[in-house]
Amino acid sequence: MHTYPTQAVILAGGQGSRLRPYTDDRPKPMVEIPGTGTPIIGHQLSWLAAEGVTDVVISCGHLAEVLQEWLDSADLPLRVTTVVEPEPLGRGGGLKYAAARLPAPDQPWYATNGDIWTRFSLREMAAFHTERDATATLALARPRIPWGAVETDEFGHVLDFIESPPSPYLINAGVYVFSAGFAELLPDRGDHERTTFPRLARQRRLAGYPLPNGAYWRAIDTAKDLTEAAKELASGGPGRPVSPVSPVPGVEHLPGHPGGSGSPVGR
């Protein structure tokens, strides 16, 4: 019988420069998904609560007071604590700083980047993490390339044109499951994707969980992402975004882009 995490960290300190002018007066997680009236972080908190999370620590930075004021006035589905880094600590340092405020340091925990809008079963990801006895597990997505591709044969004849084909590479989807001792492995300052993750990968203690077919995932990094998210929301009905791509058996093709919060695994 699996015991699922009930605590999580949200990294919400980025400046969101590629989302300007939306982020001129608010941090990126406070940007609203068009048609919902709710900021990105509101969707994240609802999702985490639905997955059994009762306590969340939010790491704030850019315009932290705007996020804190919204949290103070919102009807939240779980308990939320905010922390503000005394100085920029990098992604790994910020994650470690926030994790120190988790209510149960001896228990596993989830984490997500503050610009991810997604829906899938965190409990299934946690079970995957436990079954592989991993120290850390990251969700993996396969986004579509934003350009059209040309398919040719060995003689150079053009066979087909493929609009926005799936990337041949999996990317880090910005959602994680961590075992209790993971925080101790994080740097006090710097990027855990360049230090902690590669070390765990060499030790075979890092697992990758492919998002299941039909799961929705998008990194909200640019104004175009907001527009696309609104279209997907409209096509799926209120509060029920759907993936606009057709799944290939055994491989998940998801909307998104190569930049932003998603980054190639191992880089």
GROMACS .gro file of C-alpha atoms in nm, residues 57 110 158 190:
model
    4
   57VAL     CA    1   0.522   2.617   0.067
  110TYR     CA    2   0.602   1.714  -0.447
  158VAL     CA    3   0.984   1.508  -5.039
  190GLY     CA    4   2.288   2.726  -0.766
   0.00000   0.00000   0.00000
